[in-house]
Structures are given as structure tokens and as C-alpha cells.
Coordinates of N, CA, C and O in Angstrom, one line a residue:
M1 N 13.2 -169.7 -45.8 CA 13.3 -171.1 -45.3 C 13.7 -172.0 -46.5 O 13.0 -172.0 -47.5
N2 N 14.7 -172.7 -46.4 CA 15.1 -173.6 -47.5 C 14.2 -174.8 -47.5 O 13.5 -175.1 -46.6
Q3 N 14.3 -175.6 -48.6 CA 13.4 -176.7 -48.8 C 13.6 -177.8 -47.8 O 12.6 -178.4 -47.3
L4 N 14.8 -178.1 -47.4 CA 15.1 -179.2 -46.4 C 14.5 -178.8 -45.1 O 13.9 -179.6 -44.4
R5 N 14.7 -177.5 -44.7 CA 14.2 -177.0 -43.4 C 12.6 -177.1 -43.4 O 12.0 -177.5 -42.5
A6 N 12.0 -176.7 -44.6 CA 10.6 -176.8 -44.7 C 10.1 -178.2 -44.6 O 9.0 -178.5 -43.9
Q7 N 10.8 -179.2 -45.1 CA 10.4 -180.6 -45.0 C 10.5 -181.0 -43.6 O 9.6 -181.7 -43.1
R8 N 11.6 -180.6 -42.9 CA 11.8 -181.0 -41.5 C 10.7 -180.4 -40.7 O 10.2 -181.0 -39.7
R9 N 10.4 -179.2 -41.0 CA 9.3 -178.5 -40.2 C 8.0 -179.2 -40.3 O 7.3 -179.4 -39.4
A10 N 7.7 -179.6 -41.6 CA 6.4 -180.3 -41.8 C 6.4 -181.7 -41.1 O 5.4 -182.1 -40.5
H11 N 7.6 -182.3 -41.1 CA 7.7 -183.6 -40.4 C 7.5 -183.4 -38.9 O 6.7 -184.1 -38.2
L12 N 8.1 -182.4 -38.3 CA 8.0 -182.0 -36.9 C 6.6 -181.7 -36.6 O 6.1 -182.1 -35.5
M13 N 6.0 -180.9 -37.4 CA 4.6 -180.5 -37.1 C 3.6 -181.7 -37.1 O 2.7 -181.8 -36.3
G14 N 3.9 -182.6 -38.0 CA 3.1 -183.9 -38.0 C 3.2 -184.6 -36.6 O 2.3 -185.1 -36.1
F15 N 4.5 -184.7 -36.2 CA 4.7 -185.3 -34.9 C 4.1 -184.6 -33.7 O 3.4 -185.1 -32.9
L16 N 4.2 -183.2 -33.7 CA 3.6 -182.4 -32.7 C 2.1 -182.6 -32.6 O 1.5 -182.5 -31.6
K17 N 1.5 -182.8 -33.8 CA 0.0 -183.0 -33.8 C -0.3 -184.2 -33.1 O -1.4 -184.3 -32.5
Q18 N 0.6 -185.2 -33.1 CA 0.3 -186.5 -32.4 C 0.4 -186.4 -30.9 O -0.3 -187.1 -30.2
I19 N 1.2 -185.4 -30.4 CA 1.4 -185.3 -28.9 C 0.8 -184.1 -28.3 O 0.9 -183.9 -27.1
Q20 N 0.2 -183.2 -29.1 CA -0.3 -182.0 -28.6 C -1.5 -182.2 -27.7 O -2.2 -183.2 -27.8
K21 N -1.7 -181.3 -26.7 CA -2.8 -181.4 -25.8 C -4.0 -180.9 -26.5 O -4.0 -180.1 -27.4
A22 N -5.2 -181.4 -26.1 CA -6.4 -181.1 -26.7 C -6.7 -179.6 -26.6 O -6.4 -179.0 -25.5
G23 N -7.2 -179.0 -27.6 CA -7.6 -177.6 -27.5 C -6.6 -176.6 -27.9 O -6.8 -175.4 -27.8
V24 N -5.4 -177.0 -28.2 CA -4.3 -176.1 -28.6 C -3.7 -176.6 -29.9 O -2.7 -177.4 -29.9
P25 N -4.3 -176.2 -31.0 CA -3.8 -176.7 -32.3 C -2.4 -176.2 -32.6 O -2.1 -175.1 -32.4
V26 N -1.6 -177.1 -33.1 CA -0.2 -176.8 -33.4 C -0.1 -175.7 -34.5 O 0.9 -174.9 -34.5
E27 N -1.1 -175.6 -35.3 CA -1.1 -174.6 -36.4 C -1.1 -173.2 -35.8 O -0.8 -172.2 -36.5
N28 N -1.6 -173.0 -34.6 CA -1.7 -171.7 -33.9 C -0.4 -171.3 -33.2 O -0.3 -170.2 -32.7
I29 N 0.6 -172.2 -33.3 CA 1.9 -171.9 -32.6 C 2.9 -171.4 -33.6 O 3.2 -172.0 -34.6
G30 N 3.6 -170.3 -33.3 CA 4.6 -169.7 -34.1 C 5.9 -170.5 -33.9 O 6.1 -171.2 -32.9
D31 N 6.8 -170.4 -34.8 CA 8.1 -171.1 -34.7 C 8.9 -170.8 -33.5 O 9.7 -171.6 -33.0
E32 N 8.8 -169.5 -33.0 CA 9.6 -169.1 -31.8 C 8.8 -169.2 -30.5 O 9.3 -168.8 -29.5
D33 N 7.5 -169.5 -30.6 CA 6.7 -169.6 -29.4 C 7.1 -170.8 -28.6 O 7.5 -171.9 -29.1
G34 N 7.0 -170.7 -27.3 CA 7.4 -171.8 -26.4 C 6.3 -172.9 -26.5 O 5.1 -172.6 -26.3
L35 N 6.8 -174.1 -26.7 CA 5.8 -175.2 -26.8 C 5.1 -175.5 -25.5 O 3.9 -175.7 -25.5
V36 N 5.8 -175.5 -24.4 CA 5.2 -175.7 -23.1 C 4.4 -174.5 -22.7 O 3.3 -174.6 -22.2
A37 N 5.1 -173.3 -22.8 CA 4.4 -172.1 -22.4 C 3.1 -171.8 -23.1 O 2.2 -171.2 -22.6
S38 N 3.0 -172.2 -24.4 CA 1.8 -172.0 -25.2 C 0.7 -173.0 -24.8 O -0.4 -172.8 -25.2
G39 N 1.1 -174.0 -24.0 CA 0.1 -175.0 -23.7 C 0.0 -176.1 -24.7 O -0.9 -177.0 -24.5
L40 N 0.8 -176.1 -25.7 CA 0.7 -177.2 -26.8 C 1.1 -178.5 -26.2 O 0.4 -179.5 -26.5
I41 N 2.1 -178.6 -25.4 CA 2.6 -179.8 -24.8 C 2.9 -179.5 -23.3 O 3.0 -178.4 -22.9
D42 N 3.0 -180.6 -22.6 CA 3.5 -180.4 -21.2 C 5.0 -180.8 -21.1 O 5.6 -181.2 -22.1
S43 N 5.6 -180.6 -20.0 CA 7.0 -180.8 -19.9 C 7.4 -182.2 -20.1 O 8.5 -182.5 -20.6
L44 N 6.6 -183.1 -19.8 CA 6.9 -184.6 -20.0 C 6.9 -184.9 -21.5 O 7.7 -185.8 -21.9
A45 N 6.2 -184.1 -22.3 CA 6.3 -184.4 -23.8 C 7.6 -184.1 -24.4 O 8.0 -184.5 -25.5
I46 N 8.5 -183.3 -23.6 CA 9.8 -183.1 -24.1 C 10.6 -184.4 -24.3 O 11.3 -184.6 -25.3
M47 N 10.3 -185.4 -23.5 CA 11.0 -186.7 -23.6 C 10.5 -187.4 -24.9 O 11.2 -188.1 -25.5
E48 N 9.2 -187.2 -25.3 CA 8.7 -187.7 -26.5 C 9.4 -187.1 -27.7 O 9.7 -187.7 -28.7
I49 N 9.7 -185.8 -27.6 CA 10.4 -185.1 -28.6 C 11.8 -185.6 -28.7 O 12.4 -185.8 -29.8
V50 N 12.5 -185.9 -27.6 CA 13.8 -186.5 -27.6 C 13.8 -187.8 -28.3 O 14.7 -188.0 -29.2
V51 N 12.9 -188.7 -28.0 CA 12.8 -190.0 -28.7 C 12.6 -189.8 -30.2 O 13.2 -190.4 -31.0
F52 N 11.7 -188.9 -30.6 CA 11.4 -188.5 -32.0 C 12.7 -188.1 -32.7 O 13.0 -188.6 -33.8
L53 N 13.5 -187.3 -32.1 CA 14.7 -186.8 -32.7 C 15.8 -187.9 -32.8 O 16.5 -187.9 -33.7
E54 N 15.9 -188.7 -31.7 CA 16.8 -189.8 -31.8 C 16.5 -190.8 -32.9 O 17.4 -191.2 -33.7
E55 N 15.2 -191.1 -33.0 CA 14.8 -192.1 -34.0 C 14.8 -191.6 -35.4 O 15.1 -192.3 -36.4
N56 N 14.5 -190.3 -35.6 CA 14.4 -189.8 -37.0 C 15.6 -189.1 -37.5 O 15.8 -189.0 -38.7
Y57 N 16.4 -188.5 -36.5 CA 17.6 -187.7 -37.0 C 18.9 -188.2 -36.4 O 19.9 -187.6 -36.6
G58 N 18.8 -189.3 -35.6 CA 20.1 -189.9 -35.1 C 20.8 -189.1 -34.1 O 22.0 -189.2 -33.9
I59 N 20.1 -188.1 -33.4 CA 20.7 -187.3 -32.4 C 20.9 -188.1 -31.1 O 19.9 -188.7 -30.6
D60 N 22.1 -188.2 -30.6 CA 22.4 -189.0 -29.5 C 22.4 -188.1 -28.2 O 23.4 -187.5 -27.9
F61 N 21.3 -188.1 -27.5 CA 21.1 -187.3 -26.4 C 21.9 -187.8 -25.2 O 22.2 -187.1 -24.2
S62 N 22.2 -189.1 -25.2 CA 23.0 -189.6 -24.1 C 24.4 -189.0 -24.1 O 25.1 -188.9 -23.1
R63 N 24.9 -188.6 -25.3 CA 26.2 -188.0 -25.5 C 26.1 -186.5 -25.2 O 27.0 -186.0 -24.6
R64 N 25.1 -185.8 -25.8 CA 25.1 -184.4 -25.7 C 24.3 -183.8 -24.6 O 24.4 -182.7 -24.2
G65 N 23.4 -184.7 -24.0 CA 22.6 -184.2 -22.9 C 21.3 -183.5 -23.5 O 21.2 -183.2 -24.6
I66 N 20.3 -183.3 -22.6 CA 19.1 -182.7 -23.0 C 19.0 -181.3 -22.4 O 19.1 -181.1 -21.2
D67 N 18.8 -180.3 -23.3 CA 18.7 -178.9 -22.9 C 17.2 -178.5 -23.2 O 16.9 -178.3 -24.4
P68 N 16.3 -178.4 -22.2 CA 14.9 -178.1 -22.5 C 14.8 -176.8 -23.3 O 13.8 -176.6 -24.0
E69 N 15.7 -175.8 -23.1 CA 15.7 -174.6 -23.9 C 15.7 -174.8 -25.4 O 15.0 -174.2 -26.2
E70 N 16.6 -175.8 -25.8 CA 16.8 -176.1 -27.2 C 15.5 -176.7 -27.8 O 15.2 -176.6 -29.0
L71 N 14.8 -177.4 -27.0 CA 13.6 -178.2 -27.4 C 12.3 -177.5 -27.1 O 11.3 -178.0 -27.3
G72 N 12.4 -176.2 -26.7 CA 11.3 -175.5 -26.3 C 10.5 -174.8 -27.4 O 9.4 -174.2 -27.1
S73 N 11.0 -174.8 -28.6 CA 10.2 -174.2 -29.7 C 10.5 -174.9 -31.0 O 11.5 -175.7 -31.1
I74 N 9.6 -174.7 -32.0 CA 9.8 -175.3 -33.3 C 11.2 -174.9 -33.9 O 11.9 -175.7 -34.4
K75 N 11.4 -173.6 -33.8 CA 12.7 -173.0 -34.3 C 13.9 -173.7 -33.6 O 14.9 -174.1 -34.2
G76 N 13.8 -173.8 -32.3 CA 14.9 -174.4 -31.5 C 15.2 -175.8 -31.9 O 16.3 -176.3 -32.0
I77 N 14.1 -176.6 -32.1 CA 14.3 -178.0 -32.5 C 14.9 -178.1 -33.9 O 15.8 -178.9 -34.2
L78 N 14.4 -177.3 -34.8 CA 15.0 -177.3 -36.2 C 16.4 -176.8 -36.2 O 17.3 -177.4 -36.9
D79 N 16.8 -175.8 -35.4 CA 18.2 -175.4 -35.3 C 19.0 -176.5 -34.7 O 20.2 -176.7 -35.2
L80 N 18.5 -177.2 -33.7 CA 19.3 -178.4 -33.1 C 19.5 -179.4 -34.2 O 20.7 -179.9 -34.3
I81 N 18.5 -179.8 -35.0 CA 18.7 -180.8 -36.0 C 19.8 -180.4 -37.0 O 20.7 -181.2 -37.3
E82 N 19.8 -179.1 -37.4 CA 20.8 -178.6 -38.3 C 22.2 -178.6 -37.7 O 23.2 -179.0 -38.3
R83 N 22.3 -178.2 -36.4 CA 23.6 -178.2 -35.7 C 24.2 -179.6 -35.6 O 25.4 -179.9 -35.9
E84 N 23.3 -180.6 -35.2 CA 23.8 -181.9 -35.1 C 24.2 -182.5 -36.4 O 25.2 -183.3 -36.4
E85 N 23.5 -182.2 -37.5 CA 23.9 -182.8 -38.8 C 25.2 -182.2 -39.2 O 26.0 -182.9 -39.8
K86 N 25.5 -180.9 -38.9 CA 26.8 -180.4 -39.2 C 27.9 -181.1 -38.4 O 29.0 -181.3 -38.9
T87 N 27.6 -181.3 -37.1 CA 28.6 -182.0 -36.3 C 28.9 -183.4 -36.8 O 30.0 -183.8 -36.9
L88 N 27.8 -184.1 -37.2 CA 28.0 -185.5 -37.7 C 28.7 -185.5 -39.0 O 29.6 -186.3 -39.3
G89 N 28.4 -184.5 -39.8 CA 29.0 -184.3 -41.1 C 30.5 -184.0 -41.0 O 31.3 -184.5 -41.8
S90 N 30.9 -183.2 -40.0 CA 32.3 -182.8 -39.9 C 33.1 -183.8 -39.2 O 34.3 -183.9 -39.3
S91 N 32.5 -184.8 -38.5 CA 33.2 -185.8 -37.7 C 33.4 -187.1 -38.6 O 34.2 -187.9 -38.2
G92 N 32.6 -187.2 -39.6 CA 32.6 -188.4 -40.4 C 33.3 -188.3 -41.6 O 34.1 -188.6 -42.2

């Protein structure tokens, strides 16, 4: 894991700690584990993740749409951030 991805992961983990359900510590969730399936968050928390990504990484979900599969794991969210940054970098 490169340093930037590690920083983003730490940032994301801090956010997930804020929205996690009681009794399911985010530290117990692997990067590829399903966030909803693991019980860490409920399906409504996906919208909180969308707002987090829009505000912190400038991802425009009104343009690209919301794919719950992409937002379903820590790895999926980090991959999405990297893909969107490449898209923004190549268009600007």
C-alpha cells in the first residue's frame, strides 16, 4: 500500500468510526469485507459515505451515479477515489 492510499485509508477509517453501528468496531473489518454485510453500517449509511466522498474528494455522484457495490467495502471506496482522481487528472 503506498503512502497516499494509507493516508486515505486512515481518513476513511476515522469517518467510518463516526458512523459505525455500536458493537461492530471498524478495526475488525478487513478491506474487502462488506461494510453492510459485516454489520458495521446499514444501507442508509451509504449516503453518508457519498457525502463524505463528495466533500473530501470532490467526487460528483450526480454525474457518475451511485453504485452500492463500489461503496460496499473499504477497498472499493479507496479504488473509487483513485479512479475518480485519475479521471479528473486526465480531463483537466
